[in-house]
Coordinates of C-alpha atoms and ligand atoms in Angstrom, one line a residue:
M1 CA -5.4 -49.8 -93.1
K2 CA -7.2 -46.6 -94.0
L3 CA -9.6 -46.5 -96.7
T4 CA -12.3 -44.4 -98.3
I5 CA -15.3 -45.7 -100.2
M6 CA -16.7 -43.4 -102.8
G7 CA -19.7 -43.8 -105.1
P8 CA -23.1 -42.2 -105.9
P9 CA -25.8 -41.7 -103.2
G10 CA -27.5 -45.0 -102.7
G11 CA -24.6 -46.8 -104.4
G12 CA -24.1 -49.2 -101.5
K13 CA -21.2 -47.4 -99.8
G14 CA -22.6 -47.8 -96.3
T15 CA -23.7 -51.5 -96.7
Q16 CA -20.3 -52.4 -98.0
A17 CA -18.5 -50.5 -95.4
E18 CA -20.4 -52.3 -92.6
L19 CA -19.4 -55.7 -94.2
L20 CA -15.8 -54.5 -94.5
E21 CA -15.8 -53.3 -90.9
K22 CA -16.5 -56.9 -89.8
R23 CA -14.2 -58.5 -92.3
L24 CA -11.2 -56.2 -91.8
G25 CA -11.8 -55.4 -88.1
I26 CA -11.5 -51.6 -88.5
V27 CA -14.1 -49.1 -87.6
H28 CA -16.6 -47.7 -90.1
I29 CA -17.1 -43.9 -90.1
S30 CA -20.0 -42.5 -92.0
T31 CA -20.1 -38.8 -92.2
G32 CA -23.7 -38.9 -93.3
A33 CA -24.7 -41.0 -90.2
I34 CA -22.7 -38.6 -87.9
I35 CA -24.5 -35.6 -89.3
R36 CA -27.9 -37.2 -89.0
K37 CA -27.2 -38.1 -85.4
A38 CA -26.1 -34.5 -84.8
I39 CA -29.4 -33.3 -86.4
S40 CA -31.5 -35.5 -84.2
D41 CA -29.6 -34.5 -81.0
K42 CA -29.9 -30.8 -82.1
T43 CA -26.3 -30.1 -81.5
P44 CA -24.7 -26.8 -83.0
L45 CA -23.3 -29.0 -85.8
G46 CA -26.7 -30.5 -86.5
L47 CA -28.4 -27.2 -86.6
A48 CA -25.9 -25.9 -89.0
A49 CA -26.1 -29.0 -91.2
E50 CA -29.8 -29.6 -91.4
K51 CA -30.8 -27.3 -94.3
Y52 CA -28.0 -28.7 -96.5
I53 CA -28.9 -32.3 -96.0
D54 CA -32.6 -31.6 -96.5
E55 CA -32.1 -29.9 -99.9
G56 CA -29.6 -32.5 -101.0
S57 CA -26.5 -30.3 -101.1
L58 CA -23.3 -30.9 -99.2
V59 CA -22.6 -29.6 -95.8
P60 CA -19.8 -27.1 -95.9
D61 CA -16.3 -28.5 -96.1
D62 CA -15.0 -26.8 -92.9
V63 CA -17.8 -28.3 -90.8
V64 CA -17.3 -31.8 -92.1
I65 CA -13.5 -31.6 -91.9
S66 CA -13.5 -30.7 -88.3
M67 CA -16.0 -33.5 -87.6
V68 CA -13.9 -36.1 -89.2
K69 CA -10.7 -34.8 -87.5
E70 CA -12.4 -35.2 -84.2
R71 CA -13.7 -38.7 -85.0
I72 CA -10.4 -40.1 -86.3
S73 CA -8.5 -38.9 -83.1
Q74 CA -10.5 -41.5 -81.0
P75 CA -8.6 -44.5 -79.8
D76 CA -10.7 -46.9 -81.8
C77 CA -9.3 -45.4 -85.0
E78 CA -5.7 -46.3 -84.2
A79 CA -5.8 -49.6 -86.1
G80 CA -7.3 -47.8 -89.2
Y81 CA -10.8 -47.0 -90.5
I82 CA -13.1 -47.1 -93.4
L83 CA -14.4 -43.7 -94.4
D84 CA -17.9 -43.8 -95.9
G85 CA -18.9 -40.4 -97.5
F86 CA -15.6 -38.6 -96.9
P87 CA -13.8 -37.0 -98.7
R88 CA -16.7 -35.9 -100.9
T89 CA -15.0 -32.9 -102.5
I90 CA -11.5 -32.1 -103.6
P91 CA -10.9 -29.6 -100.8
Q92 CA -11.9 -32.3 -98.3
A93 CA -9.3 -34.6 -99.9
E94 CA -6.7 -32.0 -99.8
A95 CA -7.5 -31.2 -96.2
M96 CA -7.0 -34.8 -95.4
E97 CA -3.5 -34.9 -97.1
G98 CA -2.7 -31.7 -95.2
M99 CA -3.5 -33.4 -91.9
G100 CA -0.8 -36.0 -92.8
I101 CA -3.4 -38.8 -93.4
D102 CA -2.3 -41.3 -96.1
L103 CA -5.0 -43.5 -97.3
D104 CA -4.1 -47.0 -98.4
C105 CA -6.8 -47.0 -101.0
A106 CA -9.8 -45.2 -102.4
L107 CA -12.5 -47.6 -103.5
N108 CA -15.0 -46.4 -106.1
I109 CA -18.4 -48.3 -106.4
V110 CA -19.9 -47.7 -109.8
V111 CA -23.7 -47.7 -110.2
E112 CA -25.6 -46.1 -113.1
D113 CA -27.8 -43.1 -112.3
D114 CA -30.9 -45.0 -113.6
A115 CA -30.4 -47.6 -110.9
I116 CA -30.0 -45.1 -108.1
V117 CA -33.6 -43.8 -107.9
E118 CA -35.0 -47.2 -107.5
R119 CA -32.4 -48.1 -104.8
L120 CA -32.9 -45.0 -102.8
S121 CA -36.7 -45.3 -102.8
G122 CA -36.5 -48.7 -101.3
R123 CA -33.7 -47.7 -98.7
R124 CA -34.5 -47.8 -95.0
E125 CA -32.3 -47.0 -92.1
C126 CA -32.4 -48.0 -88.4
A127 CA -33.7 -45.0 -86.4
V128 CA -31.5 -46.1 -83.5
C129 CA -28.2 -47.4 -84.8
A130 CA -28.2 -46.2 -88.5
A131 CA -27.7 -49.6 -90.0
P132 CA -28.7 -49.6 -93.6
Y133 CA -31.4 -51.9 -95.2
H134 CA -33.2 -52.1 -98.5
V135 CA -36.8 -53.5 -98.8
K136 CA -35.9 -55.6 -101.8
Y137 CA -32.0 -56.0 -101.9
N138 CA -31.1 -56.1 -98.3
P139 CA -34.3 -56.7 -96.2
P140 CA -34.3 -57.0 -92.4
K141 CA -35.3 -60.4 -90.9
A142 CA -38.3 -59.0 -89.2
E143 CA -40.2 -56.3 -91.3
G144 CA -39.6 -52.7 -90.2
K145 CA -37.2 -53.8 -87.4
C146 CA -33.4 -53.6 -87.2
D147 CA -31.7 -57.0 -87.2
K148 CA -29.0 -55.6 -84.8
C149 CA -30.8 -53.6 -82.2
G150 CA -34.6 -54.0 -82.9
G151 CA -34.9 -50.3 -83.7
D152 CA -37.6 -49.0 -86.1
L153 CA -36.6 -48.7 -89.8
I154 CA -37.3 -45.4 -91.3
T155 CA -37.1 -43.8 -94.7
R156 CA -34.6 -40.9 -94.7
A157 CA -36.0 -37.4 -95.4
D158 CA -33.6 -37.0 -98.3
D159 CA -34.6 -40.1 -100.0
V160 CA -37.4 -38.4 -102.0
P161 CA -37.3 -38.0 -105.8
E162 CA -36.5 -34.3 -106.1
T163 CA -33.8 -34.5 -103.5
I164 CA -32.4 -37.7 -105.0
R165 CA -32.0 -35.8 -108.4
Q166 CA -30.2 -32.9 -106.7
R167 CA -27.8 -35.3 -104.9
L168 CA -26.8 -37.0 -108.1
R169 CA -26.1 -33.6 -109.7
V170 CA -24.0 -32.7 -106.6
Y171 CA -22.3 -36.2 -106.8
H172 CA -21.3 -35.7 -110.5
A173 CA -20.1 -32.1 -110.0
Q174 CA -18.3 -32.3 -106.8
T175 CA -17.5 -35.9 -105.8
E176 CA -16.8 -37.6 -109.1
P177 CA -13.6 -35.5 -109.7
L178 CA -12.1 -37.4 -106.8
K179 CA -11.7 -40.4 -109.0
R180 CA -9.1 -38.6 -111.0
F181 CA -7.5 -37.2 -107.8
Y182 CA -7.0 -40.7 -106.4
E183 CA -6.1 -42.2 -109.7
E184 CA -3.2 -39.8 -110.0
R185 CA -2.0 -40.9 -106.6
G186 CA -2.2 -44.6 -107.6
L187 CA -4.8 -45.4 -104.9
L188 CA -8.0 -45.8 -107.0
R189 CA -9.7 -49.3 -107.1
T190 CA -13.0 -49.9 -108.8
A191 CA -15.9 -52.3 -108.0
R192 CA -19.1 -52.5 -110.0
G193 CA -22.2 -52.2 -107.8
C194 CA -24.8 -54.9 -108.6
E195 CA -28.5 -55.6 -107.7
E196 CA -27.5 -58.5 -105.5
L197 CA -25.7 -57.3 -102.4
S198 CA -23.4 -60.4 -102.3
D199 CA -22.3 -59.7 -106.0
T200 CA -21.3 -56.2 -104.9
T201 CA -19.4 -57.6 -102.0
R202 CA -17.6 -60.0 -104.2
N203 CA -16.5 -57.1 -106.5
V204 CA -15.4 -55.0 -103.5
L205 CA -13.3 -57.8 -102.0
E206 CA -11.8 -58.5 -105.3
A207 CA -11.0 -54.9 -105.9
L208 CA -9.3 -54.7 -102.5
G209 CA -7.4 -57.9 -103.0
V210 CA -9.1 -59.5 -100.0
R211 CA -9.0 -63.3 -100.1
Q212 CA -12.6 -64.7 -100.4
Ligands
ADP301 P1 -25.8 -40.8 -99.6 O1 -24.3 -41.1 -100.1 O2 -26.7 -41.8 -99.9 O3 -26.2 -39.4 -100.1 P2 -24.7 -40.1 -96.9 O4 -25.3 -40.5 -95.7 O5 -23.4 -40.4 -97.2 O6 -25.7 -40.7 -98.0 O7 -24.9 -38.5 -97.1 C1 -26.2 -37.9 -96.9 C2 -25.9 -36.4 -96.8 O8 -25.0 -35.9 -95.8 C3 -25.3 -35.8 -98.1 O9 -26.3 -35.5 -99.1 C4 -24.7 -34.4 -97.6 O10 -25.7 -33.4 -97.3 C5 -24.2 -34.9 -96.2 N1 -22.8 -35.3 -96.1 C6 -22.3 -36.6 -95.9 N2 -21.0 -36.6 -96.0 C7 -20.5 -35.4 -96.4 C8 -19.3 -34.8 -96.7 N3 -18.2 -35.5 -96.7 N4 -19.3 -33.5 -97.1 C9 -20.4 -32.8 -97.2 N5 -21.7 -33.2 -96.9 C10 -21.8 -34.5 -96.5
ZN302 ZN1 -30.3 -50.7 -85.2

């Protein structure tokens, strides 16, 4: 099973992808998390990507495509994977088809722009393992600490109001056209994102036809 989860920034892709990873037993691949790790490790990829992330624009297609290519060639991807944040542009989706990768489905999580700003300002991420949290909708058991690894929870540098607006603009201009792309291929499934995490999960499982 190979699937991609699409949706606006802060729409809950990462959180749902984590749950699906457990539920379906296939790996979760977040291009955003890979890029942020590369930035903190100061790798050549990270150095090239940093300015784009900080201003809320997309990292160039060729950079992200080679990164994903490398990641999905690892042995843990043989049984399938959940792509979170990729493809994010039509050229990325075309490149994936060009590599001979046939997705089983493209899941779109729908959230209105107005809800996004509130969600993103409450979002936190584990500095160590990148697990996603939200102070209100998905709080950790111990304040400020990751449930999984005990790492410190931080606010991402791009979760500030001006950058959030830029990311929404980029989403509507460059990522939303992918809905049509996958609809034309008969792969599009849609789930409404809700305030309550468990409601979103129910919609996601229903959209994927997973028994609950
Ligand atoms: P969000 O969906 O909340 O914006 P992500 O972690 O998915 O969070 O992405 C954060 C940033 O990483 C994006 O704003 C972009 O700069 C970069 N990025 C992630 N995935 C891609 C991609 N497929 N193509 C280009 N840039 C990407
Ligand atoms: Zn952690």
